[in-house]
Amino acid sequence: MKTLILNGSPRKNGDSRFIIDALTKALKGEIILINVYDEKVSPCIDCRYCWKENDCAIKDDMSKTYDLMNEVDNVILSSPIYFSELSGPLLSYVSRFQRYYAQKVLRADPNFYMKPKKGLILLSAGDDLSNLERPIKTAKIILGMINTKSLGVIATVQTNEIPAKEDKTLDQKIIDMAKLLNSAE
Ligand SMILES: Cc1cc2nc3c(=O)[nH]c(=O)nc-3n(C[C@H](O)[C@H](O)[C@H](O)COP(=O)(O)O)c2cc1C
């Protein structure tokens, strides 16, 4: 089993990273962690090259992730909540999945293939649960673009008062979700 984690937090020992590390320990197989803040990846500029070609006009580190799309079994999107959304750099990074939308939907290319994958959404929020509806919807749209079905969400909230490492509710959620991914092989 191969799992790709796209981490949209800039904090090296932050709340998202705590969940990622705990989950990683519980998951079988190979883990590929991409911290989007460390990547040299430009946002999609809607140049529409992908309206004609099965590729992206921008040549940068995104090629690593493109290469993994038909290889990994799971994709995990992890983000802190910023302004009730996924973080800007994560949204910028995944805007480069637009090439798949262009090929599959805009061009209806009969040769389009995207491996079906399983997904998970990890969220960290300073405030309460009421923040999470919109980012969960966004994360599901992003996962859908890469043919990834979300199996669930692990969220830690009110991190302003209780950081993830002190959130007693996380252990069981992580065990349950890891079990789900591990058994879905
Ligand atoms: C620019 C910015 C915007 C934020 N906006 C929200 C918000 O809208 N709702 C919320 O609950 N927390 C918000 N927060 C708090 C973070 O979501 C919270 O601190 C989170 O646990 C950080 O996760 P991390 O340590 O994984 O980066 C914001 C933090 C920053 C820096």
PDB file of C-alpha atoms and ligand atoms in Angstrom:
ATOM      1  CA  MET A   1       0.000   0.000   0.000  1.00  0.00           C
ATOM      2  CA  LYS A   2       1.270   3.455  -0.941  1.00  0.00           C
ATOM      3  CA  THR A   3      -0.048   6.636   0.632  1.00  0.00           C
ATOM      4  CA  LEU A   4       0.547  10.193  -0.513  1.00  0.00           C
ATOM      5  CA  ILE A   5       0.038  12.920   2.104  1.00  0.00           C
ATOM      6  CA  LEU A   6      -0.254  16.539   0.968  1.00  0.00           C
ATOM      7  CA  ASN A   7       0.342  18.720   4.011  1.00  0.00           C
ATOM      8  CA  GLY A   8      -0.865  22.298   3.805  1.00  0.00           C
ATOM      9  CA  SER A   9       0.537  23.495   7.129  1.00  0.00           C
ATOM     10  CA  PRO A  10       3.698  25.587   7.441  1.00  0.00           C
ATOM     11  CA  ARG A  11       4.264  24.540  11.068  1.00  0.00           C
ATOM     12  CA  LYS A  12       6.900  21.815  11.354  1.00  0.00           C
ATOM     13  CA  ASN A  13       5.684  20.697  14.787  1.00  0.00           C
ATOM     14  CA  GLY A  14       2.150  21.981  14.537  1.00  0.00           C
ATOM     15  CA  ASP A  15      -1.262  20.413  14.930  1.00  0.00           C
ATOM     16  CA  SER A  16      -1.523  18.970  11.413  1.00  0.00           C
ATOM     17  CA  ARG A  17       1.935  17.497  11.683  1.00  0.00           C
ATOM     18  CA  PHE A  18       1.038  15.822  14.966  1.00  0.00           C
ATOM     19  CA  ILE A  19      -1.918  14.041  13.330  1.00  0.00           C
ATOM     20  CA  ILE A  20       0.156  13.150  10.271  1.00  0.00           C
ATOM     21  CA  ASP A  21       2.931  11.626  12.382  1.00  0.00           C
ATOM     22  CA  ALA A  22       0.510   9.600  14.512  1.00  0.00           C
ATOM     23  CA  LEU A  23      -1.387   8.365  11.462  1.00  0.00           C
ATOM     24  CA  THR A  24       1.813   7.543   9.605  1.00  0.00           C
ATOM     25  CA  LYS A  25       2.882   5.264  12.481  1.00  0.00           C
ATOM     26  CA  ALA A  26      -0.428   3.382  12.221  1.00  0.00           C
ATOM     27  CA  LEU A  27      -0.505   2.980   8.427  1.00  0.00           C
ATOM     28  CA  LYS A  28       0.884   0.019   6.541  1.00  0.00           C
ATOM     29  CA  GLY A  29       3.187   0.390   3.569  1.00  0.00           C
ATOM     30  CA  GLU A  30       5.032   3.337   2.065  1.00  0.00           C
ATOM     31  CA  ILE A  31       4.232   6.941   2.959  1.00  0.00           C
ATOM     32  CA  ILE A  32       5.154   9.863   0.722  1.00  0.00           C
ATOM     33  CA  LEU A  33       4.799  13.167   2.579  1.00  0.00           C
ATOM     34  CA  ILE A  34       4.790  16.396   0.605  1.00  0.00           C
ATOM     35  CA  ASN A  35       4.874  19.606   2.628  1.00  0.00           C
ATOM     36  CA  VAL A  36       3.437  22.035   0.111  1.00  0.00           C
ATOM     37  CA  TYR A  37       5.089  25.046   1.790  1.00  0.00           C
ATOM     38  CA  ASP A  38       8.493  23.532   0.924  1.00  0.00           C
ATOM     39  CA  GLU A  39       7.703  22.791  -2.714  1.00  0.00           C
ATOM     40  CA  LYS A  40       8.642  24.904  -5.702  1.00  0.00           C
ATOM     41  CA  VAL A  41       5.260  24.602  -7.355  1.00  0.00           C
ATOM     42  CA  SER A  42       3.546  27.500  -9.109  1.00  0.00           C
ATOM     43  CA  PRO A  43      -0.225  27.898  -9.060  1.00  0.00           C
ATOM     44  CA  CYS A  44      -2.293  27.124 -12.138  1.00  0.00           C
ATOM     45  CA  ILE A  45      -2.424  30.259 -14.306  1.00  0.00           C
ATOM     46  CA  ASP A  46      -5.395  29.105 -16.414  1.00  0.00           C
ATOM     47  CA  CYS A  47      -3.236  29.247 -19.569  1.00  0.00           C
ATOM     48  CA  ARG A  48      -5.479  26.517 -21.021  1.00  0.00           C
ATOM     49  CA  TYR A  49      -2.622  24.473 -22.434  1.00  0.00           C
ATOM     50  CA  CYS A  50      -4.376  21.472 -20.841  1.00  0.00           C
ATOM     51  CA  TRP A  51      -7.478  22.244 -22.883  1.00  0.00           C
ATOM     52  CA  LYS A  52      -5.459  20.831 -25.803  1.00  0.00           C
ATOM     53  CA  GLU A  53      -2.717  18.631 -24.294  1.00  0.00           C
ATOM     54  CA  ASN A  54      -2.596  15.825 -21.690  1.00  0.00           C
ATOM     55  CA  ASP A  55      -0.056  17.772 -19.693  1.00  0.00           C
ATOM     56  CA  CYS A  56       0.593  21.002 -17.825  1.00  0.00           C
ATOM     57  CA  ALA A  57       2.542  23.854 -19.444  1.00  0.00           C
ATOM     58  CA  ILE A  58       4.322  24.643 -16.166  1.00  0.00           C
ATOM     59  CA  LYS A  59       7.383  22.464 -15.603  1.00  0.00           C
ATOM     60  CA  ASP A  60       8.254  22.306 -11.910  1.00  0.00           C
ATOM     61  CA  ASP A  61       8.185  20.017  -8.835  1.00  0.00           C
ATOM     62  CA  MET A  62       4.520  19.197  -9.471  1.00  0.00           C
ATOM     63  CA  SER A  63       5.724  16.482 -11.859  1.00  0.00           C
ATOM     64  CA  LYS A  64       6.542  14.383  -8.731  1.00  0.00           C
ATOM     65  CA  THR A  65       2.896  14.435  -7.698  1.00  0.00           C
ATOM     66  CA  TYR A  66       1.602  13.911 -11.241  1.00  0.00           C
ATOM     67  CA  ASP A  67       3.779  10.781 -11.456  1.00  0.00           C
ATOM     68  CA  LEU A  68       2.169   9.410  -8.280  1.00  0.00           C
ATOM     69  CA  MET A  69      -1.453   9.795  -9.367  1.00  0.00           C
ATOM     70  CA  ASN A  70      -1.709   6.366 -10.998  1.00  0.00           C
ATOM     71  CA  GLU A  71       0.641   4.770  -8.503  1.00  0.00           C
ATOM     72  CA  VAL A  72      -0.539   5.487  -4.946  1.00  0.00           C
ATOM     73  CA  ASP A  73      -3.504   3.750  -3.291  1.00  0.00           C
ATOM     74  CA  ASN A  74      -4.416   6.553  -0.886  1.00  0.00           C
ATOM     75  CA  VAL A  75      -4.278  10.340  -0.884  1.00  0.00           C
ATOM     76  CA  ILE A  76      -4.524  12.273   2.383  1.00  0.00           C
ATOM     77  CA  LEU A  77      -5.177  16.008   2.344  1.00  0.00           C
ATOM     78  CA  SER A  78      -4.093  17.734   5.535  1.00  0.00           C
ATOM     79  CA  SER A  79      -4.583  21.400   6.349  1.00  0.00           C
ATOM     80  CA  PRO A  80      -4.975  23.982   9.057  1.00  0.00           C
ATOM     81  CA  ILE A  81      -8.142  26.036   8.694  1.00  0.00           C
ATOM     82  CA  TYR A  82      -7.379  29.536   7.470  1.00  0.00           C
ATOM     83  CA  PHE A  83     -10.355  31.879   7.131  1.00  0.00           C
ATOM     84  CA  SER A  84     -12.688  28.868   7.275  1.00  0.00           C
ATOM     85  CA  GLU A  85     -10.938  27.215   4.305  1.00  0.00           C
ATOM     86  CA  LEU A  86      -8.008  24.962   3.480  1.00  0.00           C
ATOM     87  CA  SER A  87      -4.722  26.885   3.559  1.00  0.00           C
ATOM     88  CA  GLY A  88      -3.918  29.063   0.530  1.00  0.00           C
ATOM     89  CA  PRO A  89      -0.699  27.226  -0.406  1.00  0.00           C
ATOM     90  CA  LEU A  90      -2.541  23.881  -0.398  1.00  0.00           C
ATOM     91  CA  LEU A  91      -5.251  25.309  -2.663  1.00  0.00           C
ATOM     92  CA  SER A  92      -2.550  26.803  -4.879  1.00  0.00           C
ATOM     93  CA  TYR A  93      -0.740  23.448  -5.077  1.00  0.00           C
ATOM     94  CA  VAL A  94      -3.831  21.427  -5.971  1.00  0.00           C
ATOM     95  CA  SER A  95      -4.962  24.015  -8.536  1.00  0.00           C
ATOM     96  CA  ARG A  96      -2.504  22.150 -10.739  1.00  0.00           C
ATOM     97  CA  PHE A  97      -4.916  19.199 -10.783  1.00  0.00           C
ATOM     98  CA  GLN A  98      -6.938  21.310 -13.224  1.00  0.00           C
ATOM     99  CA  ARG A  99      -5.264  19.433 -16.082  1.00  0.00           C
ATOM    100  CA  TYR A 100      -7.242  16.339 -15.083  1.00  0.00           C
ATOM    101  CA  TYR A 101     -10.532  18.246 -15.107  1.00  0.00           C
ATOM    102  CA  ALA A 102      -9.652  19.617 -18.550  1.00  0.00           C
ATOM    103  CA  GLN A 103      -8.857  16.176 -19.953  1.00  0.00           C
ATOM    104  CA  LYS A 104     -11.773  14.337 -18.369  1.00  0.00           C
ATOM    105  CA  VAL A 105     -14.571  16.906 -18.406  1.00  0.00           C
ATOM    106  CA  LEU A 106     -13.746  19.710 -20.839  1.00  0.00           C
ATOM    107  CA  ARG A 107     -12.235  17.495 -23.524  1.00  0.00           C
ATOM    108  CA  ALA A 108     -14.071  14.290 -22.535  1.00  0.00           C
ATOM    109  CA  ASP A 109     -10.954  12.382 -23.634  1.00  0.00           C
ATOM    110  CA  PRO A 110     -11.998   8.699 -23.939  1.00  0.00           C
ATOM    111  CA  ASN A 111      -8.419   7.701 -23.055  1.00  0.00           C
ATOM    112  CA  PHE A 112      -8.484   9.521 -19.735  1.00  0.00           C
ATOM    113  CA  TYR A 113      -7.468   7.188 -16.915  1.00  0.00           C
ATOM    114  CA  MET A 114      -7.081   8.026 -13.245  1.00  0.00           C
ATOM    115  CA  LYS A 115      -6.519   5.230 -10.736  1.00  0.00           C
ATOM    116  CA  PRO A 116      -9.306   5.025  -8.132  1.00  0.00           C
ATOM    117  CA  LYS A 117      -7.895   5.837  -4.716  1.00  0.00           C
ATOM    118  CA  LYS A 118      -9.034   6.124  -1.128  1.00  0.00           C
ATOM    119  CA  GLY A 119      -8.775   9.410   0.704  1.00  0.00           C
ATOM    120  CA  LEU A 120      -8.761  11.002   4.092  1.00  0.00           C
ATOM    121  CA  ILE A 121      -9.114  14.617   5.188  1.00  0.00           C
ATOM    122  CA  LEU A 122      -7.139  15.915   8.190  1.00  0.00           C
ATOM    123  CA  LEU A 123      -8.067  19.325   9.585  1.00  0.00           C
ATOM    124  CA  SER A 124      -6.769  21.493  12.421  1.00  0.00           C
ATOM    125  CA  ALA A 125      -8.777  24.486  13.550  1.00  0.00           C
ATOM    126  CA  GLY A 126      -8.148  27.122  16.185  1.00  0.00           C
ATOM    127  CA  ASP A 127     -11.877  27.607  16.726  1.00  0.00           C
ATOM    128  CA  ASP A 128     -14.776  25.189  16.877  1.00  0.00           C
ATOM    129  CA  LEU A 129     -16.407  22.575  14.641  1.00  0.00           C
ATOM    130  CA  SER A 130     -18.683  25.139  12.959  1.00  0.00           C
ATOM    131  CA  ASN A 131     -15.720  26.066  10.729  1.00  0.00           C
ATOM    132  CA  LEU A 132     -15.328  22.744   9.037  1.00  0.00           C
ATOM    133  CA  GLU A 133     -18.209  22.342   6.604  1.00  0.00           C
ATOM    134  CA  ARG A 134     -16.700  24.482   3.839  1.00  0.00           C
ATOM    135  CA  PRO A 135     -13.137  23.070   3.933  1.00  0.00           C
ATOM    136  CA  ILE A 136     -14.491  19.521   4.004  1.00  0.00           C
ATOM    137  CA  LYS A 137     -16.557  20.293   0.897  1.00  0.00           C
ATOM    138  CA  THR A 138     -13.511  21.823  -0.791  1.00  0.00           C
ATOM    139  CA  ALA A 139     -11.297  18.870   0.136  1.00  0.00           C
ATOM    140  CA  LYS A 140     -13.854  16.420  -1.306  1.00  0.00           C
ATOM    141  CA  ILE A 141     -13.961  18.374  -4.587  1.00  0.00           C
ATOM    142  CA  ILE A 142     -10.158  18.244  -4.789  1.00  0.00           C
ATOM    143  CA  LEU A 143     -10.058  14.520  -4.020  1.00  0.00           C
ATOM    144  CA  GLY A 144     -12.790  13.952  -6.603  1.00  0.00           C
ATOM    145  CA  MET A 145     -10.608  15.544  -9.297  1.00  0.00           C
ATOM    146  CA  ILE A 146      -8.055  12.783  -8.724  1.00  0.00           C
ATOM    147  CA  ASN A 147     -10.635   9.968  -8.452  1.00  0.00           C
ATOM    148  CA  THR A 148     -10.195   9.652  -4.704  1.00  0.00           C
ATOM    149  CA  LYS A 149     -13.127   8.760  -2.466  1.00  0.00           C
ATOM    150  CA  SER A 150     -12.935  10.247   1.016  1.00  0.00           C
ATOM    151  CA  LEU A 151     -13.341   7.649   3.758  1.00  0.00           C
ATOM    152  CA  GLY A 152     -13.610  10.289   6.450  1.00  0.00           C
ATOM    153  CA  VAL A 153     -12.278  13.268   8.337  1.00  0.00           C
ATOM    154  CA  ILE A 154      -9.986  13.521  11.329  1.00  0.00           C
ATOM    155  CA  ALA A 155     -10.302  16.959  12.875  1.00  0.00           C
ATOM    156  CA  THR A 156      -8.811  18.614  15.893  1.00  0.00           C
ATOM    157  CA  VAL A 157     -10.575  21.804  16.929  1.00  0.00           C
ATOM    158  CA  GLN A 158     -10.049  24.599  19.432  1.00  0.00           C
ATOM    159  CA  THR A 159      -6.308  24.218  19.039  1.00  0.00           C
ATOM    160  CA  ASN A 160      -5.925  27.797  20.323  1.00  0.00           C
ATOM    161  CA  GLU A 161      -6.675  26.314  23.753  1.00  0.00           C
ATOM    162  CA  ILE A 162      -5.801  22.621  23.306  1.00  0.00           C
ATOM    163  CA  PRO A 163      -3.059  21.756  20.803  1.00  0.00           C
ATOM    164  CA  ALA A 164      -3.459  18.509  18.860  1.00  0.00           C
ATOM    165  CA  LYS A 165      -0.871  16.735  20.977  1.00  0.00           C
ATOM    166  CA  GLU A 166      -3.145  17.247  24.017  1.00  0.00           C
ATOM    167  CA  ASP A 167      -6.393  16.411  22.189  1.00  0.00           C
ATOM    168  CA  LYS A 168      -7.517  13.200  23.859  1.00  0.00           C
ATOM    169  CA  THR A 169     -10.170  12.554  21.184  1.00  0.00           C
ATOM    170  CA  LEU A 170      -7.589  12.079  18.424  1.00  0.00           C
ATOM    171  CA  ASP A 171      -6.096   8.697  19.357  1.00  0.00           C
ATOM    172  CA  GLN A 172      -9.253   6.700  18.664  1.00  0.00           C
ATOM    173  CA  LYS A 173     -10.062   8.616  15.449  1.00  0.00           C
ATOM    174  CA  ILE A 174      -6.558   7.924  14.146  1.00  0.00           C
ATOM    175  CA  ILE A 175      -6.750   4.222  15.049  1.00  0.00           C
ATOM    176  CA  ASP A 176     -10.174   3.893  13.364  1.00  0.00           C
ATOM    177  CA  MET A 177      -9.161   5.669  10.158  1.00  0.00           C
ATOM    178  CA  ALA A 178      -5.851   3.827   9.898  1.00  0.00           C
ATOM    179  CA  LYS A 179      -7.730   0.538  10.281  1.00  0.00           C
ATOM    180  CA  LEU A 180     -10.096   1.571   7.497  1.00  0.00           C
ATOM    181  CA  LEU A 181      -7.265   2.444   5.103  1.00  0.00           C
ATOM    182  CA  ASN A 182      -5.185  -0.596   6.040  1.00  0.00           C
ATOM    183  CA  SER A 183      -8.090  -2.995   5.565  1.00  0.00           C
ATOM    184  CA  ALA A 184      -9.303  -1.464   2.322  1.00  0.00           C
ATOM    185  CA  GLU A 185      -6.285  -2.859   0.428  1.00  0.00           C
TER     186      GLU A 185
HETATM  187  C1  LIG B   1      -3.893  33.146   8.807  1.00  0.00           C
HETATM  188  C2  LIG B   1      -4.653  32.266   9.762  1.00  0.00           C
HETATM  189  C3  LIG B   1      -6.020  32.142   9.630  1.00  0.00           C
HETATM  190  C4  LIG B   1      -6.743  31.304  10.494  1.00  0.00           C
HETATM  191  N1  LIG B   1      -8.096  31.191  10.330  1.00  0.00           N
HETATM  192  C5  LIG B   1      -8.779  30.332  11.135  1.00  0.00           C
HETATM  193  C6  LIG B   1     -10.190  30.151  10.954  1.00  0.00           C
HETATM  194  O1  LIG B   1     -10.830  30.735  10.094  1.00  0.00           O
HETATM  195  N2  LIG B   1     -10.825  29.271  11.765  1.00  0.00           N
HETATM  196  C7  LIG B   1     -10.163  28.567  12.747  1.00  0.00           C
HETATM  197  O2  LIG B   1     -10.789  27.767  13.439  1.00  0.00           O
HETATM  198  N3  LIG B   1      -8.824  28.731  12.946  1.00  0.00           N
HETATM  199  C8  LIG B   1      -8.124  29.593  12.160  1.00  0.00           C
HETATM  200  N4  LIG B   1      -6.766  29.739  12.335  1.00  0.00           N
HETATM  201  C9  LIG B   1      -6.081  28.919  13.372  1.00  0.00           C
HETATM  202  C10 LIG B   1      -5.457  27.631  12.797  1.00  0.00           C
HETATM  203  O3  LIG B   1      -6.386  26.916  12.033  1.00  0.00           O
HETATM  204  C11 LIG B   1      -4.974  26.733  13.936  1.00  0.00           C
HETATM  205  O4  LIG B   1      -3.999  27.403  14.693  1.00  0.00           O
HETATM  206  C12 LIG B   1      -4.471  25.390  13.482  1.00  0.00           C
HETATM  207  O5  LIG B   1      -4.496  24.479  14.560  1.00  0.00           O
HETATM  208  C13 LIG B   1      -3.050  25.460  12.943  1.00  0.00           C
HETATM  209  O6  LIG B   1      -2.706  24.186  12.447  1.00  0.00           O
HETATM  210  P1  LIG B   1      -1.188  23.765  12.142  1.00  0.00           P
HETATM  211  O7  LIG B   1      -0.444  23.825  13.433  1.00  0.00           O
HETATM  212  O8  LIG B   1      -1.296  22.408  11.599  1.00  0.00           O
HETATM  213  O9  LIG B   1      -0.663  24.734  11.116  1.00  0.00           O
HETATM  214  C14 LIG B   1      -6.043  30.593  11.503  1.00  0.00           C
HETATM  215  C15 LIG B   1      -4.646  30.725  11.631  1.00  0.00           C
HETATM  216  C16 LIG B   1      -3.962  31.543  10.771  1.00  0.00           C
HETATM  217  C17 LIG B   1      -2.456  31.669  10.907  1.00  0.00           C
END
